[in-house]
mmCIF file of C-alpha atoms and ligand atoms in Angstrom:
data_model
loop_
_atom_site.group_PDB
_atom_site.id
_atom_site.type_symbol
_atom_site.label_atom_id
_atom_site.label_comp_id
_atom_site.label_asym_id
_atom_site.label_seq_id
_atom_site.Cartn_x
_atom_site.Cartn_y
_atom_site.Cartn_z
ATOM 1 C CA UNK A 1 -116.041 -47.315 71.134
ATOM 2 C CA UNK A 2 -117.748 -49.803 73.423
ATOM 3 C CA UNK A 3 -117.517 -53.577 73.017
ATOM 4 C CA UNK A 4 -120.993 -54.139 74.340
ATOM 5 C CA UNK A 5 -123.713 -51.833 75.597
ATOM 6 C CA UNK A 6 -126.398 -53.496 77.688
ATOM 7 C CA UNK A 7 -129.661 -51.550 77.691
ATOM 8 C CA UNK A 8 -131.510 -52.097 80.971
ATOM 9 C CA UNK A 9 -130.577 -53.187 84.464
ATOM 10 C CA UNK A 10 -133.297 -55.661 85.361
ATOM 11 C CA UNK A 11 -132.543 -59.333 85.962
ATOM 12 C CA UNK A 12 -131.767 -59.840 82.270
ATOM 13 C CA UNK A 13 -129.438 -56.861 81.821
ATOM 14 C CA UNK A 14 -127.521 -57.340 85.058
ATOM 15 C CA UNK A 15 -127.049 -61.058 84.462
ATOM 16 C CA UNK A 16 -125.763 -60.264 80.974
ATOM 17 C CA UNK A 17 -123.471 -57.737 82.665
ATOM 18 C CA UNK A 18 -122.058 -60.375 85.052
ATOM 19 C CA UNK A 19 -121.314 -62.750 82.186
ATOM 20 C CA UNK A 20 -119.872 -60.208 79.742
ATOM 21 C CA UNK A 21 -117.791 -58.617 82.516
ATOM 22 C CA UNK A 22 -116.372 -61.998 83.525
ATOM 23 C CA UNK A 23 -115.546 -62.543 79.839
ATOM 24 C CA UNK A 24 -113.434 -59.347 79.993
ATOM 25 C CA UNK A 25 -115.693 -57.463 77.599
ATOM 26 C CA UNK A 26 -115.848 -54.406 79.889
ATOM 27 C CA UNK A 27 -119.627 -53.908 79.354
ATOM 28 C CA UNK A 28 -121.361 -50.563 79.720
ATOM 29 C CA UNK A 29 -124.770 -51.076 81.348
ATOM 30 C CA UNK A 30 -127.422 -48.352 81.016
ATOM 31 C CA UNK A 31 -130.095 -48.256 83.698
ATOM 32 C CA UNK A 32 -132.871 -46.286 82.027
ATOM 33 C CA UNK A 33 -135.316 -44.637 84.400
ATOM 34 C CA UNK A 34 -135.759 -47.733 86.562
ATOM 35 C CA UNK A 35 -132.396 -48.920 87.902
ATOM 36 C CA UNK A 36 -132.778 -52.537 89.001
ATOM 37 C CA UNK A 37 -135.871 -53.000 86.846
ATOM 38 C CA UNK A 38 -139.346 -54.163 87.790
ATOM 39 C CA UNK A 39 -138.299 -56.388 90.661
ATOM 40 C CA UNK A 40 -137.316 -53.334 92.707
ATOM 41 C CA UNK A 41 -141.031 -52.545 92.942
ATOM 42 C CA UNK A 42 -141.832 -55.653 94.953
ATOM 43 C CA UNK A 43 -141.042 -56.307 98.585
ATOM 44 C CA UNK A 44 -140.640 -60.043 98.721
ATOM 45 C CA UNK A 45 -139.531 -62.429 95.973
ATOM 46 C CA UNK A 46 -140.180 -65.993 97.041
ATOM 47 C CA UNK A 47 -139.399 -67.915 93.859
ATOM 48 C CA UNK A 48 -135.904 -66.802 92.922
ATOM 49 C CA UNK A 49 -133.668 -69.861 93.446
ATOM 50 C CA UNK A 50 -131.224 -69.702 96.333
ATOM 51 C CA UNK A 51 -133.297 -67.745 98.842
ATOM 52 C CA UNK A 52 -135.240 -70.184 101.055
ATOM 53 C CA UNK A 53 -136.656 -67.320 103.144
ATOM 54 C CA UNK A 54 -137.415 -65.126 100.123
ATOM 55 C CA UNK A 55 -135.551 -61.951 99.282
ATOM 56 C CA UNK A 56 -136.473 -58.280 99.060
ATOM 57 C CA UNK A 57 -136.650 -57.309 95.355
ATOM 58 C CA UNK A 58 -134.586 -54.156 95.812
ATOM 59 C CA UNK A 59 -131.945 -56.033 97.802
ATOM 60 C CA UNK A 60 -131.697 -58.764 95.157
ATOM 61 C CA UNK A 61 -131.186 -56.244 92.373
ATOM 62 C CA UNK A 62 -128.628 -54.255 94.382
ATOM 63 C CA UNK A 63 -126.655 -57.468 94.889
ATOM 64 C CA UNK A 64 -126.876 -58.354 91.195
ATOM 65 C CA UNK A 65 -125.476 -54.931 90.317
ATOM 66 C CA UNK A 66 -122.641 -55.264 92.848
ATOM 67 C CA UNK A 67 -121.830 -58.712 91.465
ATOM 68 C CA UNK A 68 -121.587 -57.288 87.926
ATOM 69 C CA UNK A 69 -119.492 -54.319 89.089
ATOM 70 C CA UNK A 70 -117.116 -56.625 90.942
ATOM 71 C CA UNK A 71 -116.054 -58.039 87.578
ATOM 72 C CA UNK A 72 -115.725 -54.630 85.937
ATOM 73 C CA UNK A 73 -119.173 -53.813 84.521
ATOM 74 C CA UNK A 74 -119.763 -50.062 84.376
ATOM 75 C CA UNK A 75 -123.324 -49.174 85.359
ATOM 76 C CA UNK A 76 -124.482 -45.735 84.237
ATOM 77 C CA UNK A 77 -127.743 -43.989 85.070
ATOM 78 C CA UNK A 78 -128.746 -43.079 81.518
ATOM 79 C CA UNK A 79 -131.486 -43.747 78.977
ATOM 80 C CA UNK A 80 -131.141 -44.710 75.328
ATOM 81 C CA UNK A 81 -133.229 -42.260 73.296
ATOM 82 C CA UNK A 82 -132.451 -43.480 69.771
ATOM 83 C CA UNK A 83 -130.619 -46.336 68.104
ATOM 84 C CA UNK A 84 -129.153 -46.552 64.602
ATOM 85 C CA UNK A 85 -128.581 -50.238 63.844
ATOM 86 C CA UNK A 86 -128.159 -49.786 60.086
ATOM 87 C CA UNK A 87 -124.390 -50.453 60.196
ATOM 88 C CA UNK A 88 -121.686 -51.381 62.647
ATOM 89 C CA UNK A 89 -120.485 -49.851 64.839
ATOM 90 C CA UNK A 90 -124.006 -49.163 66.050
ATOM 91 C CA UNK A 91 -124.855 -45.626 67.074
ATOM 92 C CA UNK A 92 -126.867 -44.847 70.176
ATOM 93 C CA UNK A 93 -128.128 -41.538 71.491
ATOM 94 C CA UNK A 94 -127.832 -41.711 75.274
ATOM 95 C CA UNK A 95 -129.166 -38.765 77.288
ATOM 96 C CA UNK A 96 -128.374 -36.481 74.335
ATOM 97 C CA UNK A 97 -124.835 -37.834 73.842
ATOM 98 C CA UNK A 98 -123.829 -40.031 70.869
ATOM 99 C CA UNK A 99 -122.211 -43.366 71.623
ATOM 100 C CA UNK A 100 -120.751 -46.122 69.434
ATOM 101 C CA UNK A 101 -120.691 -49.814 70.189
ATOM 102 C CA UNK A 102 -119.740 -53.060 68.469
ATOM 103 C CA UNK A 103 -122.630 -55.012 69.996
ATOM 104 C CA UNK A 104 -125.831 -54.389 71.936
ATOM 105 C CA UNK A 105 -127.830 -56.488 74.362
ATOM 106 C CA UNK A 106 -131.396 -55.187 74.608
ATOM 107 C CA UNK A 107 -133.012 -55.977 77.956
ATOM 108 C CA UNK A 108 -135.538 -53.193 78.322
ATOM 109 C CA UNK A 109 -138.319 -55.257 79.962
ATOM 110 C CA UNK A 110 -142.076 -54.929 79.669
ATOM 111 C CA UNK A 111 -144.664 -53.011 81.644
ATOM 112 C CA UNK A 112 -148.110 -54.145 82.695
ATOM 113 C CA UNK A 113 -151.197 -52.663 81.179
ATOM 114 C CA UNK A 114 -153.156 -50.874 83.901
ATOM 115 C CA UNK A 115 -156.879 -50.366 84.386
ATOM 116 C CA UNK A 116 -156.208 -46.670 84.772
ATOM 117 C CA UNK A 117 -158.122 -46.213 88.036
ATOM 118 C CA UNK A 118 -156.868 -43.947 90.788
ATOM 119 C CA UNK A 119 -157.807 -46.574 93.402
ATOM 120 C CA UNK A 120 -155.760 -49.148 91.458
ATOM 121 C CA UNK A 121 -152.726 -46.913 91.751
ATOM 122 C CA UNK A 122 -153.306 -46.151 95.444
ATOM 123 C CA UNK A 123 -153.792 -49.832 96.377
ATOM 124 C CA UNK A 124 -150.906 -51.155 94.267
ATOM 125 C CA UNK A 125 -149.100 -53.818 96.351
ATOM 126 C CA UNK A 126 -151.811 -53.474 99.011
ATOM 127 C CA UNK A 127 -153.892 -56.171 97.346
ATOM 128 C CA UNK A 128 -153.668 -54.979 93.742
ATOM 129 C CA UNK A 129 -151.141 -56.979 91.734
ATOM 130 C CA UNK A 130 -150.237 -57.837 88.155
ATOM 131 C CA UNK A 131 -148.680 -61.269 88.616
ATOM 132 C CA UNK A 132 -150.390 -64.281 90.191
ATOM 133 C CA UNK A 133 -147.262 -66.429 89.925
ATOM 134 C CA UNK A 134 -145.350 -63.780 91.850
ATOM 135 C CA UNK A 135 -147.894 -62.848 94.518
ATOM 136 C CA UNK A 136 -150.660 -65.466 94.582
ATOM 137 C CA UNK A 137 -149.122 -67.473 97.413
ATOM 138 C CA UNK A 138 -148.799 -64.496 99.767
ATOM 139 C CA UNK A 139 -150.607 -65.032 103.094
ATOM 140 C CA UNK A 140 -152.921 -62.051 102.483
ATOM 141 C CA UNK A 141 -154.625 -63.945 99.613
ATOM 142 C CA UNK A 142 -154.946 -67.376 101.240
ATOM 143 C CA UNK A 143 -158.521 -68.680 101.530
ATOM 144 C CA UNK A 144 -159.897 -65.290 100.495
ATOM 145 C CA UNK A 145 -162.141 -64.362 97.571
ATOM 146 C CA UNK A 146 -159.979 -62.975 94.750
ATOM 147 C CA UNK A 147 -160.683 -61.088 91.547
ATOM 148 C CA UNK A 148 -158.934 -61.493 88.202
ATOM 149 C CA UNK A 149 -159.640 -58.836 85.561
ATOM 150 C CA UNK A 150 -159.291 -59.911 81.925
ATOM 151 C CA UNK A 151 -160.461 -62.522 79.468
ATOM 152 C CA UNK A 152 -157.413 -63.717 77.528
ATOM 153 C CA UNK A 153 -155.108 -66.683 78.013
ATOM 154 C CA UNK A 154 -153.098 -64.857 80.680
ATOM 155 C CA UNK A 155 -156.198 -63.983 82.695
ATOM 156 C CA UNK A 156 -157.340 -67.619 82.528
ATOM 157 C CA UNK A 157 -153.923 -68.848 83.599
ATOM 158 C CA UNK A 158 -153.858 -66.388 86.490
ATOM 159 C CA UNK A 159 -157.357 -67.430 87.575
ATOM 160 C CA UNK A 160 -156.520 -71.160 87.408
ATOM 161 C CA UNK A 161 -153.326 -70.622 89.376
ATOM 162 C CA UNK A 162 -155.132 -68.604 92.035
ATOM 163 C CA UNK A 163 -157.658 -71.376 92.695
ATOM 164 C CA UNK A 164 -154.867 -73.047 94.691
ATOM 165 C CA UNK A 165 -154.939 -70.213 97.193
ATOM 166 C CA UNK A 166 -158.205 -68.272 97.058
ATOM 167 C CA UNK A 167 -161.589 -69.445 98.301
ATOM 168 C CA UNK A 168 -163.331 -68.203 95.122
ATOM 169 C CA UNK A 169 -161.819 -66.550 92.060
ATOM 170 C CA UNK A 170 -164.071 -64.077 90.234
ATOM 171 C CA UNK A 171 -163.043 -63.601 86.619
ATOM 172 C CA UNK A 172 -164.332 -60.211 85.516
ATOM 173 C CA UNK A 173 -164.498 -59.730 81.768
ATOM 174 C CA UNK A 174 -165.980 -56.929 79.677
ATOM 175 C CA UNK A 175 -167.481 -59.338 77.132
ATOM 176 C CA UNK A 176 -169.841 -62.307 77.386
ATOM 177 C CA UNK A 177 -167.223 -64.858 76.362
ATOM 178 C CA UNK A 178 -163.527 -65.319 76.986
ATOM 179 C CA UNK A 179 -160.948 -64.226 74.398
ATOM 180 C CA UNK A 180 -158.663 -67.057 75.487
ATOM 181 C CA UNK A 181 -158.007 -70.142 73.355
ATOM 182 C CA UNK A 182 -160.904 -72.589 73.462
ATOM 183 C CA UNK A 183 -159.078 -75.240 75.447
ATOM 184 C CA UNK A 184 -157.973 -72.713 78.050
ATOM 185 C CA UNK A 185 -161.422 -71.100 78.223
ATOM 186 C CA UNK A 186 -163.148 -74.475 78.630
ATOM 187 C CA UNK A 187 -160.756 -75.544 81.359
ATOM 188 C CA UNK A 188 -161.179 -72.250 83.179
ATOM 189 C CA UNK A 189 -164.955 -72.260 83.073
ATOM 190 C CA UNK A 190 -165.073 -75.894 84.192
ATOM 191 C CA UNK A 191 -163.183 -75.069 87.371
ATOM 192 C CA UNK A 192 -165.742 -74.923 90.204
ATOM 193 C CA UNK A 193 -163.732 -72.305 92.108
ATOM 194 C CA UNK A 194 -163.822 -69.830 89.200
ATOM 195 C CA UNK A 195 -166.917 -67.679 88.853
ATOM 196 C CA UNK A 196 -167.082 -65.601 85.664
ATOM 197 C CA UNK A 197 -168.601 -62.135 85.875
ATOM 198 C CA UNK A 198 -169.585 -61.311 82.296
ATOM 199 C CA UNK A 199 -170.085 -57.980 80.521
ATOM 200 C CA UNK A 200 -168.540 -56.126 83.423
ATOM 201 C CA UNK A 201 -165.773 -53.639 84.103
ATOM 202 C CA UNK A 202 -164.173 -52.642 87.387
ATOM 203 C CA UNK A 203 -164.911 -48.993 88.073
ATOM 204 C CA UNK A 204 -163.261 -48.741 91.495
ATOM 205 C CA UNK A 205 -161.126 -50.859 93.781
ATOM 206 C CA UNK A 206 -162.196 -50.679 97.413
ATOM 207 C CA UNK A 207 -161.129 -49.508 99.914
ATOM 208 C CA UNK A 208 -158.655 -46.678 99.688
ATOM 209 C CA UNK A 209 -159.689 -45.392 103.134
ATOM 210 C CA UNK A 210 -158.725 -48.687 104.758
ATOM 211 C CA UNK A 211 -155.502 -48.744 102.696
ATOM 212 C CA UNK A 212 -156.122 -52.322 101.553
ATOM 213 C CA UNK A 213 -158.249 -54.201 99.050
ATOM 214 C CA UNK A 214 -161.643 -55.211 100.434
ATOM 215 C CA UNK A 215 -163.632 -55.436 97.192
ATOM 216 C CA UNK A 216 -164.374 -54.000 93.773
ATOM 217 C CA UNK A 217 -167.142 -51.863 92.381
ATOM 218 C CA UNK A 218 -168.236 -53.182 88.998
ATOM 219 C CA UNK A 219 -170.492 -51.954 86.235
ATOM 220 C CA UNK A 220 -172.388 -54.137 83.802
ATOM 221 C CA UNK A 221 -171.626 -52.603 80.398
ATOM 222 C CA UNK A 222 -174.940 -53.793 78.919
ATOM 223 C CA UNK A 223 -177.314 -52.684 81.675
ATOM 224 C CA UNK A 224 -175.132 -50.022 83.387
ATOM 225 C CA UNK A 225 -176.119 -51.658 86.698
ATOM 226 C CA UNK A 226 -173.505 -51.193 89.434
ATOM 227 C CA UNK A 227 -172.680 -53.661 92.173
ATOM 228 C CA UNK A 228 -169.847 -54.572 94.533
ATOM 229 C CA UNK A 229 -167.941 -57.795 95.121
ATOM 230 C CA UNK A 230 -165.965 -58.540 98.272
ATOM 231 C CA UNK A 231 -162.395 -59.697 97.705
ATOM 232 C CA UNK A 232 -158.936 -59.493 99.257
ATOM 233 C CA UNK A 233 -156.982 -59.229 96.034
ATOM 234 C CA UNK A 234 -157.313 -57.862 92.518
ATOM 235 C CA UNK A 235 -155.106 -59.434 89.849
ATOM 236 C CA UNK A 236 -155.051 -57.274 86.748
ATOM 237 C CA UNK A 237 -154.356 -59.446 83.684
ATOM 238 C CA UNK A 238 -155.186 -57.264 80.700
ATOM 239 C CA UNK A 239 -151.840 -57.517 78.941
ATOM 240 C CA UNK A 240 -148.286 -56.226 78.848
ATOM 241 C CA UNK A 241 -146.487 -53.551 76.869
ATOM 242 C CA UNK A 242 -142.879 -54.419 75.993
ATOM 243 C CA UNK A 243 -140.472 -51.470 76.105
ATOM 244 C CA UNK A 244 -139.357 -51.877 72.519
ATOM 245 C CA UNK A 245 -140.640 -48.730 70.807
ATOM 246 C CA UNK A 246 -137.012 -47.647 70.164
ATOM 247 C CA UNK A 247 -136.677 -50.495 67.688
ATOM 248 C CA UNK A 248 -139.969 -50.126 65.806
ATOM 249 C CA UNK A 249 -139.424 -50.850 62.133
ATOM 250 C CA UNK A 250 -135.811 -51.889 62.735
ATOM 251 C CA UNK A 251 -136.033 -55.211 64.567
ATOM 252 C CA UNK A 252 -138.681 -57.880 64.064
ATOM 253 C CA UNK A 253 -141.446 -57.884 66.654
ATOM 254 C CA UNK A 254 -144.637 -59.864 67.159
ATOM 255 C CA UNK A 255 -148.041 -58.192 67.073
ATOM 256 C CA UNK A 256 -147.732 -57.119 70.717
ATOM 257 C CA UNK A 257 -144.259 -55.605 70.290
ATOM 258 C CA UNK A 258 -142.112 -58.397 71.769
ATOM 259 C CA UNK A 259 -138.743 -58.623 70.027
ATOM 260 C CA UNK A 260 -138.253 -61.696 67.875
ATOM 261 C CA UNK A 261 -135.039 -63.677 67.761
ATOM 262 C CA UNK A 262 -133.532 -65.628 64.877
ATOM 263 C CA UNK A 263 -131.259 -68.086 66.703
ATOM 264 C CA UNK A 264 -130.688 -68.153 70.457
ATOM 265 C CA UNK A 265 -130.767 -64.538 71.587
ATOM 266 C CA UNK A 266 -129.707 -63.135 68.199
ATOM 267 C CA UNK A 267 -131.899 -60.753 66.226
ATOM 268 C CA UNK A 268 -131.898 -60.297 62.471
ATOM 269 C CA UNK A 269 -129.229 -57.596 62.938
ATOM 270 C CA UNK A 270 -125.883 -59.342 63.566
ATOM 271 C CA UNK A 271 -124.401 -58.057 66.822
ATOM 272 C CA UNK A 272 -127.754 -57.157 68.410
ATOM 273 C CA UNK A 273 -129.025 -59.584 71.042
ATOM 274 C CA UNK A 274 -132.108 -59.573 73.255
ATOM 275 C CA UNK A 275 -132.889 -60.867 76.728
ATOM 276 C CA UNK A 276 -135.678 -60.855 79.284
ATOM 277 C CA UNK A 277 -139.269 -59.695 79.268
ATOM 278 C CA UNK A 278 -138.851 -57.456 76.196
ATOM 279 C CA UNK A 279 -138.662 -60.640 74.149
ATOM 280 C CA UNK A 280 -140.607 -63.045 76.336
ATOM 281 C CA UNK A 281 -144.336 -63.100 75.864
ATOM 282 C CA UNK A 282 -144.785 -66.323 77.795
ATOM 283 C CA UNK A 283 -142.886 -66.613 81.095
ATOM 284 C CA UNK A 284 -141.927 -63.089 82.265
ATOM 285 C CA UNK A 285 -140.206 -64.193 85.473
ATOM 286 C CA UNK A 286 -137.075 -62.937 87.173
ATOM 287 C CA UNK A 287 -135.263 -66.229 86.803
ATOM 288 C CA UNK A 288 -136.182 -66.681 83.127
ATOM 289 C CA UNK A 289 -135.056 -63.103 82.438
ATOM 290 C CA UNK A 290 -131.759 -63.839 84.197
ATOM 291 C CA UNK A 291 -131.347 -67.032 82.146
ATOM 292 C CA UNK A 292 -131.962 -65.123 78.936
ATOM 293 C CA UNK A 293 -129.409 -62.501 80.034
ATOM 294 C CA UNK A 294 -126.847 -65.268 80.455
ATOM 295 C CA UNK A 295 -127.651 -66.654 76.990
ATOM 296 C CA UNK A 296 -127.388 -63.217 75.346
ATOM 297 C CA UNK A 297 -124.024 -62.576 77.004
ATOM 298 C CA UNK A 298 -122.630 -65.892 75.788
ATOM 299 C CA UNK A 299 -123.977 -65.285 72.264
ATOM 300 C CA UNK A 300 -122.482 -61.786 72.303
ATOM 301 C CA UNK A 301 -119.105 -63.038 73.510
ATOM 302 C CA UNK A 302 -119.007 -65.704 70.776
ATOM 303 C CA UNK A 303 -120.019 -63.148 68.161
ATOM 304 C CA UNK A 304 -117.208 -60.789 69.161
ATOM 305 C CA UNK A 305 -114.768 -63.667 69.343
ATOM 306 C CA UNK A 306 -115.606 -65.059 65.912
ATOM 307 C CA UNK A 307 -113.114 -64.392 63.125
ATOM 308 C CA UNK A 308 -115.337 -62.055 61.159
ATOM 309 C CA UNK A 309 -116.032 -59.635 63.973
HETATM 310 C C1 FAD B 401 -144.826 -56.053 91.387
HETATM 311 C C2 FAD B 401 -144.059 -57.131 90.664
HETATM 312 C C3 FAD B 401 -143.683 -58.255 91.354
HETATM 313 C C4 FAD B 401 -142.973 -59.262 90.715
HETATM 314 N N1 FAD B 401 -142.621 -60.342 91.447
HETATM 315 C C5 FAD B 401 -141.922 -61.336 90.851
HETATM 316 C C6 FAD B 401 -141.546 -62.491 91.594
HETATM 317 O O1 FAD B 401 -141.857 -62.613 92.782
HETATM 318 N N2 FAD B 401 -140.838 -63.443 90.945
HETATM 319 C C7 FAD B 401 -140.487 -63.338 89.623
HETATM 320 O O2 FAD B 401 -139.827 -64.232 89.102
HETATM 321 N N3 FAD B 401 -140.858 -62.266 88.895
HETATM 322 C C8 FAD B 401 -141.567 -61.279 89.475
HETATM 323 N N4 FAD B 401 -141.949 -60.192 88.731
HETATM 324 C C9 FAD B 401 -141.595 -60.156 87.309
HETATM 325 C C10 FAD B 401 -140.141 -59.684 87.168
HETATM 326 O O3 FAD B 401 -139.986 -58.454 87.819
HETATM 327 C C11 FAD B 401 -139.772 -59.552 85.711
HETATM 328 O O4 FAD B 401 -140.001 -60.767 85.033
HETATM 329 C C12 FAD B 401 -138.286 -59.172 85.544
HETATM 330 O O5 FAD B 401 -138.039 -57.965 86.229
HETATM 331 C C13 FAD B 401 -137.926 -59.010 84.083
HETATM 332 O O6 FAD B 401 -136.602 -58.579 84.020
HETATM 333 P P1 FAD B 401 -136.056 -57.785 82.753
HETATM 334 O O7 FAD B 401 -134.607 -57.585 83.023
HETATM 335 O O8 FAD B 401 -136.444 -58.466 81.519
HETATM 336 O O9 FAD B 401 -136.824 -56.400 82.727
HETATM 337 P P2 FAD B 401 -137.096 -55.274 83.818
HETATM 338 O O10 FAD B 401 -136.910 -55.738 85.193
HETATM 339 O O11 FAD B 401 -138.428 -54.708 83.439
HETATM 340 O O12 FAD B 401 -135.972 -54.181 83.535
HETATM 341 C C14 FAD B 401 -135.984 -53.394 82.388
HETATM 342 C C15 FAD B 401 -134.830 -52.402 82.471
HETATM 343 O O13 FAD B 401 -134.719 -51.720 81.231
HETATM 344 C C16 FAD B 401 -134.524 -50.344 81.477
HETATM 345 N N5 FAD B 401 -134.891 -49.607 80.267
HETATM 346 C C17 FAD B 401 -136.083 -49.575 79.607
HETATM 347 N N6 FAD B 401 -136.014 -48.754 78.547
HETATM 348 C C18 FAD B 401 -134.736 -48.261 78.530
HETATM 349 C C19 FAD B 401 -134.032 -47.349 77.693
HETATM 350 N N7 FAD B 401 -134.615 -46.765 76.636
HETATM 351 N N8 FAD B 401 -132.721 -47.049 77.979
HETATM 352 C C20 FAD B 401 -132.099 -47.649 79.039
HETATM 353 N N9 FAD B 401 -132.720 -48.511 79.850
HETATM 354 C C21 FAD B 401 -134.026 -48.803 79.605
HETATM 355 C C22 FAD B 401 -135.376 -50.083 82.702
HETATM 356 O O14 FAD B 401 -135.050 -48.855 83.334
HETATM 357 C C23 FAD B 401 -135.012 -51.321 83.535
HETATM 358 O O15 FAD B 401 -133.781 -51.106 84.191
HETATM 359 C C24 FAD B 401 -142.654 -59.160 89.351
HETATM 360 C C25 FAD B 401 -143.036 -58.016 88.645
HETATM 361 C C26 FAD B 401 -143.733 -57.015 89.293
HETATM 362 C C27 FAD B 401 -144.125 -55.778 88.545
#
């Protein structure tokens, strides 16, 4: 019987592991298929506090894991396949083996929605990115034309943010008006550095041969006319998919699948807490995920320490 099982080893899960381990709860931390989480896929993280020169994402996550292990967290390479939260102790199926636990911290993260183009995949991190806040300030994008794909609030936010760095920001959207809230859409379209490209989809990101982004091929969905746009970066902002399918119908989620909390990090099931991008539709940053991991660990510790539990 485990005291606490932490599902996921991104910033949220490993921070929860540090706190619950230091509280002598002997946490078991399950990595899933991506040990270290999303941040391991990026080379340089420039906005995590405490690293004036920036830090390699993989290195940061390795250090977080070591920090948790130093206080007794057990990190296991394993994936949760099913969860029965109907009564305590909770039952998990982990790589085909049953497991019981008094509490759970869910920190399974969220993935980005992709355009689904082969060139997008091949040029990932070579000019194709999914996070303007994370990558917009990189030297490769400074004073260059940039492309944002999408038409919702996130796409508008990304485009506005990128106007600080790019020479021009093309906002490519498949419709003839933005899906974003009116205030955000108005503000975006009023920005002289943002040029909307309506009724258009990206059909290819150029140039795989040069191994870097030099432009995009676009198609007008009304006329089928094709054209190209020069740019140094493509920021894909067409949404996220939280990794919460395991809890469909069991825990409350919003329309996009983000887990909902009742108070602090608590869910409607007492003893089940959430942290990080799987429950954060708004910020989705390493440091906010870490902060939420801390909060979930403290909530979990208090829950286990309360008289009734
Ligand atoms: C390319 C890139 C660059 C980024 N750069 C920055 C940056 O510079 N600064 C910044 O603040 N943020 C950045 N981010 C965002 C940042 O990575 C995320 O906000 C952060 O990783 C969220 O942490 P998390 O712990 O919530 O989830 P994640 O890091 O997504 O971790 C989720 C964890 O859950 C595990 N998991 C999922 N399902 C299961 C399961 N069924 N069983 C067990 N485990 C499971 C996964 O294997 C993984 O370990 C970047 C993201 C990307 C993709």
